[in-house]
Short mmCIF file of C-alpha atoms in Angstrom, two decimals:
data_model
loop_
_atom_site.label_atom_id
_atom_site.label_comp_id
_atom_site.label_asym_id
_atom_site.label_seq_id
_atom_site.Cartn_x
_atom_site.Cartn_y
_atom_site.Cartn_z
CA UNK A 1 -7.32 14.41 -15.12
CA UNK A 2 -10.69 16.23 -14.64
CA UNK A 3 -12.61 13.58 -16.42
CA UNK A 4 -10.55 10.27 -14.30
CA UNK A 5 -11.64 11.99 -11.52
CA UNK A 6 -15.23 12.63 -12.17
CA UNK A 7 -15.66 9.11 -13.80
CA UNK A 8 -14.44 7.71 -10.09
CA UNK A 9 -16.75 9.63 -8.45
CA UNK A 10 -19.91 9.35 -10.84
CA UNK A 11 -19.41 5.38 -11.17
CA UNK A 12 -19.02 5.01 -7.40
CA UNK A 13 -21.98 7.23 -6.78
CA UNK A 14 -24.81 5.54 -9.52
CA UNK A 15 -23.24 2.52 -8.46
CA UNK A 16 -24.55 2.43 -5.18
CA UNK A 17 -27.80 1.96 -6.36
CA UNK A 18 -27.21 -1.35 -7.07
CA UNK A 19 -24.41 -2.52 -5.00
CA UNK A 20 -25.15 -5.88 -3.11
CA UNK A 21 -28.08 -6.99 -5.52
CA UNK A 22 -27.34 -9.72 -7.84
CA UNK A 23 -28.77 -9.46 -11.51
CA UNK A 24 -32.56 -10.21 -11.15
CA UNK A 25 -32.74 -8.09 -8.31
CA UNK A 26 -31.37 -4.99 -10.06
CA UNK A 27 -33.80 -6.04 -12.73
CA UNK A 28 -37.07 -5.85 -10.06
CA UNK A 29 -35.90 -2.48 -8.96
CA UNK A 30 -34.72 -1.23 -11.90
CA UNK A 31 -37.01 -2.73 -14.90
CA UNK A 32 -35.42 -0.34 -17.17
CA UNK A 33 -31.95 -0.64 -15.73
CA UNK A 34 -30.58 2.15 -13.66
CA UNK A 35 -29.07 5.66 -15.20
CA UNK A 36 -30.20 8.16 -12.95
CA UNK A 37 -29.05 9.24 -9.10
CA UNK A 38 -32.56 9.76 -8.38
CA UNK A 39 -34.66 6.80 -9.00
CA UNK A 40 -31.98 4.75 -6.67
CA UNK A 41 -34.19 2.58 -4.29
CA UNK A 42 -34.23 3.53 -0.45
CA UNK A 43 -33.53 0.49 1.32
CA UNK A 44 -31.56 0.36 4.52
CA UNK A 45 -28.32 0.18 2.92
CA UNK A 46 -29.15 2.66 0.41
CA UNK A 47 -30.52 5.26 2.52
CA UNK A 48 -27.68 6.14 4.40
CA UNK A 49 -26.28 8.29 1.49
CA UNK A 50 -28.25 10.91 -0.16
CA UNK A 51 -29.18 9.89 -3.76
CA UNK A 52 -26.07 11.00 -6.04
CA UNK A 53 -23.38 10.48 -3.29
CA UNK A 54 -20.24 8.62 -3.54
CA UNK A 55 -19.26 6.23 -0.74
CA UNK A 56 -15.90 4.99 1.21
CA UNK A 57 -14.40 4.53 -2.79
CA UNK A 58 -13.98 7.81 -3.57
CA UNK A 59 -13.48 8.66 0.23
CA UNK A 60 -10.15 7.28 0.15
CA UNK A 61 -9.54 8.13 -2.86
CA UNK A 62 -9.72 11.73 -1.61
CA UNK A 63 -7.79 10.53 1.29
CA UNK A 64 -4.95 9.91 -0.86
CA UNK A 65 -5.67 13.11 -3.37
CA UNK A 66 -5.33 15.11 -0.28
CA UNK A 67 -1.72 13.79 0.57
CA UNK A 68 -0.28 14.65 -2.78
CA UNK A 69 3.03 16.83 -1.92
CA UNK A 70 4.09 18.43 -5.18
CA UNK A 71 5.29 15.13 -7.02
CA UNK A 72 4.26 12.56 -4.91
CA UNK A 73 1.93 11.18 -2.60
CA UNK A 74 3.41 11.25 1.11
CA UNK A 75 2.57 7.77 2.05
CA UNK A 76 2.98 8.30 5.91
CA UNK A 77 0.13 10.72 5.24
CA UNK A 78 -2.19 8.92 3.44
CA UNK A 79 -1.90 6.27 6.17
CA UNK A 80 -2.62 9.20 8.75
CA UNK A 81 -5.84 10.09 6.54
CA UNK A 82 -6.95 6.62 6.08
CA UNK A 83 -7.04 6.49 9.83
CA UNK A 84 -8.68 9.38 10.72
CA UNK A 85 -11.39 8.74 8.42
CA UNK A 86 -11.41 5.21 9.78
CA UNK A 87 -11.56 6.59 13.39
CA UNK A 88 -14.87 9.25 12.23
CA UNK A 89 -17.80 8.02 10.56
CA UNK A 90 -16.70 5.78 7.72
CA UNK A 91 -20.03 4.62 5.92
CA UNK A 92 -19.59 1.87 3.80
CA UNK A 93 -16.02 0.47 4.55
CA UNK A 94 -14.65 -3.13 3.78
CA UNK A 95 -14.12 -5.71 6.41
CA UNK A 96 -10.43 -6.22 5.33
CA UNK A 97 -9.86 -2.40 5.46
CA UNK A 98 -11.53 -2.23 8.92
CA UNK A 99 -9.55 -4.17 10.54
CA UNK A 100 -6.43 -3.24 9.02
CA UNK A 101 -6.94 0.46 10.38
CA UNK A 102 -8.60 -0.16 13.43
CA UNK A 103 -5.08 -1.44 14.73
CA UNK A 104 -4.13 1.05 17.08
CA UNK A 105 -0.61 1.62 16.14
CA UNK A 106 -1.03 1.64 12.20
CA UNK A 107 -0.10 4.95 11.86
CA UNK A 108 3.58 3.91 12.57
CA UNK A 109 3.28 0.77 11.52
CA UNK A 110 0.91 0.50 8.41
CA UNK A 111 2.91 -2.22 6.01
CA UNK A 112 3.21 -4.53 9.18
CA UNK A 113 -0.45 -4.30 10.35
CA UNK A 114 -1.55 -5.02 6.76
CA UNK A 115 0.55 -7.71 6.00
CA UNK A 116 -0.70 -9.09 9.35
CA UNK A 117 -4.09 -9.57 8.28
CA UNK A 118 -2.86 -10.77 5.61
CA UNK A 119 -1.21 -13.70 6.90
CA UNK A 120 -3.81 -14.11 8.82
CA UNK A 121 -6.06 -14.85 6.08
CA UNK A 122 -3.48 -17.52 5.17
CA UNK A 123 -2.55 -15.28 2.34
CA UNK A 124 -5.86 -15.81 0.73
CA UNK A 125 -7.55 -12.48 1.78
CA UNK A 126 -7.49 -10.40 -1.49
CA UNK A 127 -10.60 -7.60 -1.56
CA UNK A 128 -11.15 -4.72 -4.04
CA UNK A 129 -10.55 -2.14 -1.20
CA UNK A 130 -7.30 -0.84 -2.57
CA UNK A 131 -7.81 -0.81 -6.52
CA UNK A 132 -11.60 1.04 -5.57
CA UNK A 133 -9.58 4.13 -4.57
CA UNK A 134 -6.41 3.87 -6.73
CA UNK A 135 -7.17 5.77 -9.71
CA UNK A 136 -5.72 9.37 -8.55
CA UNK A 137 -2.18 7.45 -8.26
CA UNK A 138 -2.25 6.98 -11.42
CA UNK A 139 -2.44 10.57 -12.09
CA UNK A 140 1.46 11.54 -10.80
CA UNK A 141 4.07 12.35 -13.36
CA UNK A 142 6.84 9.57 -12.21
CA UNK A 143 7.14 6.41 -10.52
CA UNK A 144 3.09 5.40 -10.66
CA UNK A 145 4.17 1.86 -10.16
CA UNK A 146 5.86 2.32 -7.55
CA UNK A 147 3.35 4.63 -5.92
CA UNK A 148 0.90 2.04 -6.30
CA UNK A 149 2.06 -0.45 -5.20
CA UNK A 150 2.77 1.48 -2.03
CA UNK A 151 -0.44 2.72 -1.51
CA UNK A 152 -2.02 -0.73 -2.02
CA UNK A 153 0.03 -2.21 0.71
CA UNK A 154 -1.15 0.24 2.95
CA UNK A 155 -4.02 -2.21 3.57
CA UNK A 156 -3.94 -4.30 1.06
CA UNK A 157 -0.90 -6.88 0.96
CA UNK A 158 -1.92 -9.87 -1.31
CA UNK A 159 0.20 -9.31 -4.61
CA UNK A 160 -3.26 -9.82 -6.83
CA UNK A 161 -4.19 -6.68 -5.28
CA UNK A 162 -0.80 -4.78 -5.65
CA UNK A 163 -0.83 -6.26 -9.76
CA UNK A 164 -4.82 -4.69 -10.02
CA UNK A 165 -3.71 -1.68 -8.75
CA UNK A 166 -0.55 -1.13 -10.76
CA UNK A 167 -2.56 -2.24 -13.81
CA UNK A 168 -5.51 0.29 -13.29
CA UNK A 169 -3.05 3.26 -12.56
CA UNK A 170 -0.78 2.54 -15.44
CA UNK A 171 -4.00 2.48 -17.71
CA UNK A 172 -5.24 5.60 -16.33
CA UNK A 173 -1.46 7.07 -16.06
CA UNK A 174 -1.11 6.19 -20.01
CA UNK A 175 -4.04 7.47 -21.03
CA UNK A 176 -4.18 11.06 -19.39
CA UNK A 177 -0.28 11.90 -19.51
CA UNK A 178 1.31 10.04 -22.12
CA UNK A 179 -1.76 9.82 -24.28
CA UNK A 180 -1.37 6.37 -24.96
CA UNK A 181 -3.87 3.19 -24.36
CA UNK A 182 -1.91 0.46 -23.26
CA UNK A 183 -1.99 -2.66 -25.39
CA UNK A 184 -3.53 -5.82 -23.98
CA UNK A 185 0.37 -7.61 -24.35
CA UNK A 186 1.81 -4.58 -21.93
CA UNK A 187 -1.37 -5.15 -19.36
CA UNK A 188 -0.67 -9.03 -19.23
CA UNK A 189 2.71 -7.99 -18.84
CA UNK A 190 2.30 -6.27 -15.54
CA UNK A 191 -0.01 -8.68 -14.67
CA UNK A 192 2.52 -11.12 -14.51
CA UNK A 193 5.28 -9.35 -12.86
CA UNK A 194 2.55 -9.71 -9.52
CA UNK A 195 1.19 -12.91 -9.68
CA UNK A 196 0.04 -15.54 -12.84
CA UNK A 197 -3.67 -15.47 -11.01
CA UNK A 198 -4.24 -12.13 -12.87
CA UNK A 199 -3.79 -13.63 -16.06
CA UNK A 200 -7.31 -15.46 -16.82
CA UNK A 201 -8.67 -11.83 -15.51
CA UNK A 202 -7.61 -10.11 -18.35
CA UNK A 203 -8.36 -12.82 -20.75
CA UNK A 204 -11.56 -12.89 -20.04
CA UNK A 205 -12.17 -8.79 -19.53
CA UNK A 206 -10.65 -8.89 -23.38
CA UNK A 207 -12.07 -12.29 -24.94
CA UNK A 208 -15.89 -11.46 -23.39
CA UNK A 209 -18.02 -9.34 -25.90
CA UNK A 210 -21.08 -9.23 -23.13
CA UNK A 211 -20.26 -7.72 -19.37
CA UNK A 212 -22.69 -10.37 -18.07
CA UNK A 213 -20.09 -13.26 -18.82
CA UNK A 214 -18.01 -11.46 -15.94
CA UNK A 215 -20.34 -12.99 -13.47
CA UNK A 216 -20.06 -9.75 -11.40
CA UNK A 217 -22.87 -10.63 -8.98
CA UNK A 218 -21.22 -14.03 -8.26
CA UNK A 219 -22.87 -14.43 -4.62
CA UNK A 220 -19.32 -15.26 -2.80
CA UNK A 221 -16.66 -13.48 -4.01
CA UNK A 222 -18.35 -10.10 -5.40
CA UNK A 223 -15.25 -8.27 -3.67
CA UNK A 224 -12.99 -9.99 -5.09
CA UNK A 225 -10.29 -7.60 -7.01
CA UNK A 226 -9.44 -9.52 -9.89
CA UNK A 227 -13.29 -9.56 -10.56
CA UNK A 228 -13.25 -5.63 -10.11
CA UNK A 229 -10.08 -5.02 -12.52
CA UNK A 230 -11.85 -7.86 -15.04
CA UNK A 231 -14.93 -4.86 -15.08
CA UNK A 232 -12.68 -1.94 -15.68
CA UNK A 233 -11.05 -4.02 -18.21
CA UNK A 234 -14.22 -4.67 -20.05
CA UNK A 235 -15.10 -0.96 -19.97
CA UNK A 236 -11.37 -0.09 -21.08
CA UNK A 237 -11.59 -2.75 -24.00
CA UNK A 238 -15.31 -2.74 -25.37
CA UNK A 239 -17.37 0.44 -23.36
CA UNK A 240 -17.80 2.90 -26.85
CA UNK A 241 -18.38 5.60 -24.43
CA UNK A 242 -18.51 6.86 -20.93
CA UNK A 243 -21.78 6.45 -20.54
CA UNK A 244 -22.35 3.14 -22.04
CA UNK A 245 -19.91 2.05 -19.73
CA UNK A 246 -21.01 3.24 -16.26
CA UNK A 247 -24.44 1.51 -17.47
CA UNK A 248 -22.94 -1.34 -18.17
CA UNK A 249 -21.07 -1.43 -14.86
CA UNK A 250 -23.96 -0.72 -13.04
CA UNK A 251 -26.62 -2.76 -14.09
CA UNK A 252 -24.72 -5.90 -13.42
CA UNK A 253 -25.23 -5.58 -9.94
CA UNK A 254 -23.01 -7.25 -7.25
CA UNK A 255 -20.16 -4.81 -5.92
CA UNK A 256 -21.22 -2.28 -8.31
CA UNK A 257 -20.17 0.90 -6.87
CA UNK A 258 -16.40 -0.46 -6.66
CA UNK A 259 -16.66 -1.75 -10.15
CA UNK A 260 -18.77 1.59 -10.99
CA UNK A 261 -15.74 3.89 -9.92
CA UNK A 262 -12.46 2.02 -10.85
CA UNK A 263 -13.77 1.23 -14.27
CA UNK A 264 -15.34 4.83 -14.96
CA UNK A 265 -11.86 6.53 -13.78
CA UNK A 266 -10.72 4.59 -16.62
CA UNK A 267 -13.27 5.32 -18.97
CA UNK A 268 -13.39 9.54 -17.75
CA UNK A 269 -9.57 9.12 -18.37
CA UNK A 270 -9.95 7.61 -21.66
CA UNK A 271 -12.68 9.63 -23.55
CA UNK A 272 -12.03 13.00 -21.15
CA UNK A 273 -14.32 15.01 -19.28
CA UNK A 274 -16.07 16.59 -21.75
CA UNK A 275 -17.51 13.13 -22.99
CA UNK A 276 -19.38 12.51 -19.70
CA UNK A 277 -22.77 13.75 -19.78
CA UNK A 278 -23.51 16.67 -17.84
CA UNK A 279 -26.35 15.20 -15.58
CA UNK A 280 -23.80 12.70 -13.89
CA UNK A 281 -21.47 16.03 -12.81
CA UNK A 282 -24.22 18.41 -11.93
CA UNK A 283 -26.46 16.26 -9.80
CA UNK A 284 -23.51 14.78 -7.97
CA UNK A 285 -23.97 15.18 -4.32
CA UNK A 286 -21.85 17.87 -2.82
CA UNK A 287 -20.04 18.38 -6.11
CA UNK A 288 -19.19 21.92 -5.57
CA UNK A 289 -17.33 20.50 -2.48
CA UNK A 290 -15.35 17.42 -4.85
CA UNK A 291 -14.72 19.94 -7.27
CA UNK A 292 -12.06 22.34 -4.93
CA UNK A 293 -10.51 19.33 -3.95
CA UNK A 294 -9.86 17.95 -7.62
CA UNK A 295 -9.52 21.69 -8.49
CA UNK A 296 -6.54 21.90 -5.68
CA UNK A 297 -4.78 18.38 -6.90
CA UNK A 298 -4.77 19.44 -10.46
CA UNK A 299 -3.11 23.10 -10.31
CA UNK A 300 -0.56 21.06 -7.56
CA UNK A 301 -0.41 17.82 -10.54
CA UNK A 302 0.12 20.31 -13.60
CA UNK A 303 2.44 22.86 -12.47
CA UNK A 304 4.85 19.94 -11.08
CA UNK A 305 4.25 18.36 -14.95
CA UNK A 306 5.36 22.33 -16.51
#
């Protein structure tokens, strides 16, 4: 659990660096690619964070950690933190999600406002903002699926979203409970339950020996979440360790610090905590801070498992 949490919050964090830049850009900035929180450039994006410190991914991801109630996640409280930290100072946050929460009854009425945009969209709206803070779903003992799916539509109503997100927490949910890796048959099967778009994803995340052939700093649709799940996939599939794969991530540029923290919850879930160097865990900005809060979910996650 430790090490899917960490990998979210290390991948989102490094990630920054080059989120928004497409491929030659990263590779002006960062001639010898980018592996360290401090030589991240200071641009105005950039230097609203201090260097090592995750953005709106991980924030509601925490938003959700923080409404775990035993067994489950209380979903009418998630909604209530997603809000709040809508209504404060939330650096970094996705159009879609913005206007999703900055309805003034969503509170009450969460699955309606989101579907709203949705429709509004004409059903074509379908950003990475869900499956960028999804992983800690995937960390509940029973009905992850169901969870997900959820938590998804809590801004997030297009069913290629809802299909990323069950796919990523079912990885993750395999992996640190069950301690099994879910075959690439059983993640084109879930795939399909949600919609047959998500199909040519996974293909290519499994067929693709070289990240680049994701295209991940495709100019116009860099948010897209079948592109972000295509990136964890990769990692899941081909990454030989957690470090190879947050550098892979992140030197590919385009929404890196989305594809930086879904795909490194994966990989911190698949080769553990230990396996993460300890650079990307001590340097983290405010890490003493993320640590109670993991801290709190896990004793909460574990004792409900025993």
């Amino acid at each position: 659990m430790l090490g899917c949490l960490y990998g979210q919050a290390i991948g989102d964090a490094l990630g920054l660096g080059t989120e928004f830049l497409n491929k030659d850009e990263v590779m002006k900035h960062y001639p010898n690619g980018l592996s360290r929180y401090e030589d991240i450039i200071q641009d105005a994006h950039r230097r609203r964070w201090h260097k090592g410190t995750w953005t709106d991914d991980t924030d509601m991801m925490l938003c959700i950690l923080s409404a775990f109630e035993g067994d489950h996640f209380n979903i009418h409280k998630v909604a209530k933190n997603f809000k709040d930290w809508a209504d404060g100072e939330p650096m970094g946050i996705g159009a879609h999600t913005f206007k999703v929460l900055a309805m003034g009854d969503y509170v009450e009425k969460h699955d309606e406002c989101s579907r709203l945009w949705w429709e509004l969209s004409r059903k074509s709206s379908a950003a990475n903002g869900a499956l960028m803070r999804t992983s800690v779903v995937g960390l509940a003992l029973d009905n992850v699926s169901e969870q997900a799916e959820a938590i998804c539509k809590l801004t997030h109503y297009d069913p290629r979203c809802v299909g990323s997100c069950v796919i990523a927490t079912s990885i993750i949910h395999g992996l640190v409970l069950n301690n099994k890796h879910l075959s690439y048959d059983e993640i084109k099967a879930i795939g399909a339950q949600y919609d047959d778009r998500i199909a040519e994803w996974i293909d290519l995340a499994y067929q693709s020996d070289d990240i680049a052939k994701l295209d991940l700093d495709e100019t116009y649709s860099i948010g897209y979440t079948l592109r972000s799940l295509a990136a964890a996939l990769w990692c899941y599939w081909h990454a030989d360790s957690f470090e190879s794969g947050l550098l892979a991530v992140v030197n590919e540029g385009g929404d890196a610090d989305t594809n930086g923290a879904i795909a490194c919850a994966i990989l911190g879930a698949k080769y553990g905590y230990n396996a993460i160097p300890r650079y990307y865990i001590e340097n983290l900005h405010n890490e003493i801070e993320y640590r109670q809060k993991v801290d709190g979910f896990i004793a909460l996650a574990i004792n409900e498992k025993e």
